[in-house]
mmCIF file of C-alpha atoms in Angstrom:
data_model
loop_
_atom_site.group_PDB
_atom_site.id
_atom_site.type_symbol
_atom_site.label_atom_id
_atom_site.label_comp_id
_atom_site.label_asym_id
_atom_site.label_seq_id
_atom_site.Cartn_x
_atom_site.Cartn_y
_atom_site.Cartn_z
ATOM 1 C CA UNK A 24 105.553 98.680 123.168
ATOM 2 C CA UNK A 25 106.260 95.260 121.337
ATOM 3 C CA UNK A 26 108.193 94.610 118.584
ATOM 4 C CA UNK A 27 107.856 91.207 116.641
ATOM 5 C CA UNK A 28 109.979 90.077 113.751
ATOM 6 C CA UNK A 29 107.608 88.373 111.338
ATOM 7 C CA UNK A 30 109.885 86.776 108.950
ATOM 8 C CA UNK A 31 112.999 85.496 110.978
ATOM 9 C CA UNK A 32 113.769 82.676 108.598
ATOM 10 C CA UNK A 33 113.959 84.751 105.707
ATOM 11 C CA UNK A 34 115.788 87.379 107.151
ATOM 12 C CA UNK A 35 118.434 84.745 108.490
ATOM 13 C CA UNK A 36 119.093 84.218 104.865
ATOM 14 C CA UNK A 37 119.337 87.638 103.402
ATOM 15 C CA UNK A 38 123.136 87.487 102.840
ATOM 16 C CA UNK A 39 122.522 84.332 100.681
ATOM 17 C CA UNK A 40 119.648 86.301 98.690
ATOM 18 C CA UNK A 41 121.983 89.366 98.495
ATOM 19 C CA UNK A 42 125.109 87.630 97.100
ATOM 20 C CA UNK A 43 122.688 85.894 94.609
ATOM 21 C CA UNK A 44 121.320 89.034 93.414
ATOM 22 C CA UNK A 45 125.088 90.699 93.411
ATOM 23 C CA UNK A 46 127.075 87.922 91.676
ATOM 24 C CA UNK A 47 125.694 88.514 88.408
ATOM 25 C CA UNK A 48 127.880 92.067 88.270
ATOM 26 C CA UNK A 49 131.227 90.046 88.014
ATOM 27 C CA UNK A 50 129.682 86.682 86.750
ATOM 28 C CA UNK A 51 131.098 84.890 89.728
ATOM 29 C CA UNK A 52 130.291 81.562 89.956
ATOM 30 C CA UNK A 53 130.416 80.408 93.854
ATOM 31 C CA UNK A 54 128.660 77.870 96.260
ATOM 32 C CA UNK A 55 128.912 80.439 98.851
ATOM 33 C CA UNK A 56 126.524 83.551 97.558
ATOM 34 C CA UNK A 57 126.311 84.332 101.369
ATOM 35 C CA UNK A 58 130.189 85.536 101.335
ATOM 36 C CA UNK A 59 129.574 87.818 98.438
ATOM 37 C CA UNK A 60 126.424 89.270 100.325
ATOM 38 C CA UNK A 61 128.651 89.974 103.546
ATOM 39 C CA UNK A 62 131.445 91.407 101.253
ATOM 40 C CA UNK A 63 128.908 93.876 99.700
ATOM 41 C CA UNK A 64 127.581 94.990 103.165
ATOM 42 C CA UNK A 65 131.159 95.748 104.232
ATOM 43 C CA UNK A 66 131.746 97.778 101.113
ATOM 44 C CA UNK A 67 128.355 99.283 101.228
ATOM 45 C CA UNK A 68 127.170 97.822 97.916
ATOM 46 C CA UNK A 69 123.507 97.679 98.916
ATOM 47 C CA UNK A 70 121.896 97.155 95.719
ATOM 48 C CA UNK A 71 121.753 93.340 95.749
ATOM 49 C CA UNK A 72 119.956 93.510 99.186
ATOM 50 C CA UNK A 73 116.944 95.810 98.129
ATOM 51 C CA UNK A 74 114.496 93.092 97.157
ATOM 52 C CA UNK A 75 114.408 91.760 100.580
ATOM 53 C CA UNK A 76 112.469 93.431 103.453
ATOM 54 C CA UNK A 77 112.862 92.787 106.931
ATOM 55 C CA UNK A 78 109.511 92.805 108.539
ATOM 56 C CA UNK A 79 108.448 94.114 112.095
ATOM 57 C CA UNK A 80 105.154 94.159 113.723
ATOM 58 C CA UNK A 81 104.994 96.824 116.292
ATOM 59 C CA UNK A 82 102.155 96.803 118.999
ATOM 60 C CA UNK A 83 101.088 99.030 121.743
ATOM 61 C CA UNK A 84 102.893 102.035 120.178
ATOM 62 C CA UNK A 85 101.662 105.580 120.519
ATOM 63 C CA UNK A 86 100.205 107.034 117.399
ATOM 64 C CA UNK A 87 102.631 110.041 117.425
ATOM 65 C CA UNK A 88 105.512 107.594 117.296
ATOM 66 C CA UNK A 89 103.965 105.735 114.321
ATOM 67 C CA UNK A 90 103.751 109.123 112.667
ATOM 68 C CA UNK A 91 107.205 109.860 113.080
ATOM 69 C CA UNK A 92 108.435 106.251 111.915
ATOM 70 C CA UNK A 93 106.509 106.454 109.007
ATOM 71 C CA UNK A 94 108.094 109.578 107.689
ATOM 72 C CA UNK A 95 110.936 107.028 106.658
ATOM 73 C CA UNK A 96 110.506 106.421 102.835
ATOM 74 C CA UNK A 97 113.266 105.001 100.978
ATOM 75 C CA UNK A 98 113.507 101.137 101.132
ATOM 76 C CA UNK A 99 110.375 100.969 103.795
ATOM 77 C CA UNK A 100 107.083 99.799 103.605
ATOM 78 C CA UNK A 101 104.442 100.304 106.176
ATOM 79 C CA UNK A 102 100.979 99.632 106.909
ATOM 80 C CA UNK A 103 99.413 101.264 109.800
ATOM 81 C CA UNK A 104 96.301 99.994 111.762
ATOM 82 C CA UNK A 105 92.946 101.998 110.831
ATOM 83 C CA UNK A 106 91.058 103.865 113.285
ATOM 84 C CA UNK A 107 88.269 103.958 110.675
ATOM 85 C CA UNK A 108 87.975 99.752 110.665
ATOM 86 C CA UNK A 109 89.028 99.302 114.332
ATOM 87 C CA UNK A 110 87.144 99.762 117.321
ATOM 88 C CA UNK A 111 89.090 101.614 119.963
ATOM 89 C CA UNK A 112 86.131 102.451 122.569
ATOM 90 C CA UNK A 113 88.714 101.101 125.159
ATOM 91 C CA UNK A 114 91.947 102.288 123.870
ATOM 92 C CA UNK A 115 95.125 102.188 125.794
ATOM 93 C CA UNK A 116 97.368 105.397 125.799
ATOM 94 C CA UNK A 117 101.096 106.511 126.519
ATOM 95 C CA UNK A 118 101.706 108.657 129.591
ATOM 96 C CA UNK A 119 104.287 111.493 129.536
ATOM 97 C CA UNK A 120 107.328 110.341 131.141
ATOM 98 C CA UNK A 121 108.075 113.814 132.550
ATOM 99 C CA UNK A 122 104.753 113.847 134.551
ATOM 100 C CA UNK A 123 104.980 110.416 136.157
ATOM 101 C CA UNK A 124 106.325 111.766 139.376
ATOM 102 C CA UNK A 125 103.238 114.240 139.923
ATOM 103 C CA UNK A 126 100.512 111.946 141.324
ATOM 104 C CA UNK A 127 98.092 115.172 140.938
ATOM 105 C CA UNK A 128 98.976 115.574 137.204
ATOM 106 C CA UNK A 129 98.881 111.810 136.428
ATOM 107 C CA UNK A 130 95.336 111.482 138.254
ATOM 108 C CA UNK A 131 93.968 114.140 136.138
ATOM 109 C CA UNK A 132 95.653 112.777 132.895
ATOM 110 C CA UNK A 133 93.763 109.472 133.578
ATOM 111 C CA UNK A 134 90.609 111.351 134.436
ATOM 112 C CA UNK A 135 90.852 113.160 131.041
ATOM 113 C CA UNK A 136 91.488 110.184 129.126
ATOM 114 C CA UNK A 137 88.389 108.402 130.631
ATOM 115 C CA UNK A 138 86.285 111.300 129.484
ATOM 116 C CA UNK A 139 87.706 110.926 126.168
ATOM 117 C CA UNK A 140 86.879 107.081 126.173
ATOM 118 C CA UNK A 141 83.438 107.735 127.306
ATOM 119 C CA UNK A 142 82.750 110.792 124.740
ATOM 120 C CA UNK A 143 84.562 108.177 121.851
ATOM 121 C CA UNK A 144 81.813 105.486 122.948
ATOM 122 C CA UNK A 145 78.882 108.173 122.991
ATOM 123 C CA UNK A 146 79.643 109.278 119.435
ATOM 124 C CA UNK A 147 80.241 105.893 118.359
ATOM 125 C CA UNK A 148 76.804 104.582 119.668
ATOM 126 C CA UNK A 149 74.929 107.653 118.316
ATOM 127 C CA UNK A 150 76.412 107.201 114.896
ATOM 128 C CA UNK A 151 75.846 103.413 114.668
ATOM 129 C CA UNK A 152 72.286 104.070 115.690
ATOM 130 C CA UNK A 153 71.896 106.456 112.986
ATOM 131 C CA UNK A 154 73.805 104.788 109.885
ATOM 132 C CA UNK A 155 73.747 101.203 111.329
ATOM 133 C CA UNK A 156 77.325 101.023 110.147
ATOM 134 C CA UNK A 157 80.227 100.206 112.339
ATOM 135 C CA UNK A 158 82.804 101.767 109.888
ATOM 136 C CA UNK A 159 80.830 104.792 109.956
ATOM 137 C CA UNK A 160 80.853 105.013 113.725
ATOM 138 C CA UNK A 161 84.401 104.331 114.248
ATOM 139 C CA UNK A 162 85.253 106.688 111.475
ATOM 140 C CA UNK A 163 83.278 109.477 113.271
ATOM 141 C CA UNK A 164 84.260 108.636 116.634
ATOM 142 C CA UNK A 165 88.089 108.519 115.896
ATOM 143 C CA UNK A 166 87.916 112.574 115.878
ATOM 144 C CA UNK A 167 88.554 112.740 119.791
ATOM 145 C CA UNK A 168 91.201 110.133 119.918
ATOM 146 C CA UNK A 169 94.655 111.620 121.047
ATOM 147 C CA UNK A 170 97.751 111.348 119.698
ATOM 148 C CA UNK A 171 98.697 109.127 122.677
ATOM 149 C CA UNK A 172 96.418 106.667 121.592
ATOM 150 C CA UNK A 173 98.149 103.074 121.396
ATOM 151 C CA UNK A 174 98.110 101.494 117.823
ATOM 152 C CA UNK A 175 99.837 98.795 115.871
ATOM 153 C CA UNK A 176 101.766 98.948 112.209
ATOM 154 C CA UNK A 177 103.766 97.032 110.001
ATOM 155 C CA UNK A 178 107.319 98.372 109.439
ATOM 156 C CA UNK A 179 109.551 96.667 106.356
ATOM 157 C CA UNK A 180 112.926 97.470 105.730
ATOM 158 C CA UNK A 181 115.703 96.533 103.587
ATOM 159 C CA UNK A 182 118.962 96.208 105.270
ATOM 160 C CA UNK A 183 120.177 99.634 103.680
ATOM 161 C CA UNK A 184 116.939 101.094 105.241
ATOM 162 C CA UNK A 185 117.305 99.327 108.651
ATOM 163 C CA UNK A 186 120.954 100.692 108.915
ATOM 164 C CA UNK A 187 119.641 104.390 108.497
ATOM 165 C CA UNK A 188 116.653 104.227 110.708
ATOM 166 C CA UNK A 189 118.866 102.907 113.574
ATOM 167 C CA UNK A 190 121.719 105.543 112.688
ATOM 168 C CA UNK A 191 118.958 108.229 113.007
ATOM 169 C CA UNK A 192 116.778 106.933 115.717
ATOM 170 C CA UNK A 193 119.319 105.407 118.203
ATOM 171 C CA UNK A 194 120.627 109.167 118.632
ATOM 172 C CA UNK A 195 120.216 110.488 122.351
ATOM 173 C CA UNK A 196 118.635 113.538 120.822
ATOM 174 C CA UNK A 197 115.794 111.528 119.179
ATOM 175 C CA UNK A 198 112.327 111.464 121.401
ATOM 176 C CA UNK A 199 112.463 108.895 124.337
ATOM 177 C CA UNK A 200 109.662 106.940 122.971
ATOM 178 C CA UNK A 201 110.925 106.832 119.423
ATOM 179 C CA UNK A 202 114.412 105.988 120.720
ATOM 180 C CA UNK A 203 112.944 103.009 122.548
ATOM 181 C CA UNK A 204 111.314 101.784 119.409
ATOM 182 C CA UNK A 205 114.554 101.892 117.527
ATOM 183 C CA UNK A 206 116.176 100.051 120.570
ATOM 184 C CA UNK A 207 113.542 97.198 120.359
ATOM 185 C CA UNK A 208 114.012 97.027 116.508
ATOM 186 C CA UNK A 209 117.502 96.554 116.768
ATOM 187 C CA UNK A 210 117.432 93.928 119.338
ATOM 188 C CA UNK A 211 114.846 91.957 117.242
ATOM 189 C CA UNK A 212 116.994 92.259 114.245
ATOM 190 C CA UNK A 213 120.349 91.129 116.000
ATOM 191 C CA UNK A 214 118.562 88.101 117.149
ATOM 192 C CA UNK A 215 118.884 86.620 113.597
ATOM 193 C CA UNK A 216 121.566 89.047 112.163
ATOM 194 C CA UNK A 217 124.080 89.427 114.304
ATOM 195 C CA UNK A 218 126.541 90.634 111.599
ATOM 196 C CA UNK A 219 124.522 93.976 111.813
ATOM 197 C CA UNK A 220 125.834 94.768 115.407
ATOM 198 C CA UNK A 221 128.552 97.452 114.376
ATOM 199 C CA UNK A 222 126.199 98.899 111.822
ATOM 200 C CA UNK A 223 122.888 99.209 114.033
ATOM 201 C CA UNK A 224 124.350 102.315 115.866
ATOM 202 C CA UNK A 225 123.972 106.010 116.233
ATOM 203 C CA UNK A 226 125.364 108.188 113.384
ATOM 204 C CA UNK A 227 128.018 109.546 115.551
ATOM 205 C CA UNK A 228 129.591 105.917 116.331
ATOM 206 C CA UNK A 229 128.873 104.783 112.611
ATOM 207 C CA UNK A 230 130.914 107.992 111.142
ATOM 208 C CA UNK A 231 133.140 108.857 114.276
ATOM 209 C CA UNK A 232 131.816 112.251 114.193
ATOM 210 C CA UNK A 233 128.495 114.260 115.427
ATOM 211 C CA UNK A 234 126.357 115.586 112.418
ATOM 212 C CA UNK A 235 123.855 117.239 114.904
ATOM 213 C CA UNK A 236 126.147 120.341 115.166
ATOM 214 C CA UNK A 237 125.417 122.858 117.982
ATOM 215 C CA UNK A 238 122.812 120.527 119.228
ATOM 216 C CA UNK A 239 125.144 117.743 119.838
ATOM 217 C CA UNK A 240 125.462 115.736 123.282
ATOM 218 C CA UNK A 241 129.123 115.988 122.847
ATOM 219 C CA UNK A 242 129.792 112.357 122.888
ATOM 220 C CA UNK A 243 131.729 112.825 119.678
ATOM 221 C CA UNK A 244 133.431 115.637 117.847
ATOM 222 C CA UNK A 245 131.741 117.565 115.040
ATOM 223 C CA UNK A 246 133.191 117.127 111.639
ATOM 224 C CA UNK A 247 134.770 120.612 111.862
ATOM 225 C CA UNK A 248 136.659 119.325 115.228
ATOM 226 C CA UNK A 249 137.569 116.165 113.729
ATOM 227 C CA UNK A 250 139.060 117.721 110.565
ATOM 228 C CA UNK A 251 140.840 120.076 113.035
ATOM 229 C CA UNK A 252 142.288 117.165 114.783
ATOM 230 C CA UNK A 253 143.379 115.252 112.066
ATOM 231 C CA UNK A 254 144.996 118.497 110.430
ATOM 232 C CA UNK A 255 146.861 118.786 113.712
ATOM 233 C CA UNK A 256 147.986 115.199 113.987
ATOM 234 C CA UNK A 257 149.259 115.279 110.271
ATOM 235 C CA UNK A 258 151.166 118.376 110.729
ATOM 236 C CA UNK A 259 152.789 116.942 114.031
ATOM 237 C CA UNK A 260 153.957 113.972 112.160
ATOM 238 C CA UNK A 261 151.565 111.541 114.364
ATOM 239 C CA UNK A 262 150.005 110.467 111.267
ATOM 240 C CA UNK A 263 150.620 110.375 107.609
ATOM 241 C CA UNK A 264 148.621 112.235 104.930
#
């Protein structure tokens, strides 16, 4: 999987424009709008940041992961590679990680994919001869493509949406391939926006409690456990109310 930040220079200036869009609220005159932008990030006032998107191109990504990623809606734009217009007669694909230690299964898996590629090509060739349309040939052949087929998509996120995506998808309960995508997006973003390091973390690290309930990995307390701990500390006088 490969993640490329498409607009690094624009992204570097995001706090400047965040401040420019926010300073009108209090009629603030300043030569340093970035300071206002960073102050808004600290106080979680995101409205001024929503006109700017951080654009990522993701390549060599299994289609099932793309289908999960594009479920994110608020503050997000996405364009997915079309299997109707793009020839996939020699498609790359993901291998299930849990079978990689079983040579027999891996061999059988590759054979299955090779048969699929062969069938795809046969359908594609037949339909093209019949219709003289590459588009129609790809469209009809794509019926056999597996969810593991590698594809590409553009993923644009506001700062607010990027933080939410990482909060959700860096969790250890996230599917391994999708978590890898989130890690690569985080790394690409931090190269130009190191100010987001404390924000691009799993939900538990951001909130200091785990919202996964009984499915928690146990690294952080549940909300109920945190409340009970704080109540006990307050009652013991260790902390003030």
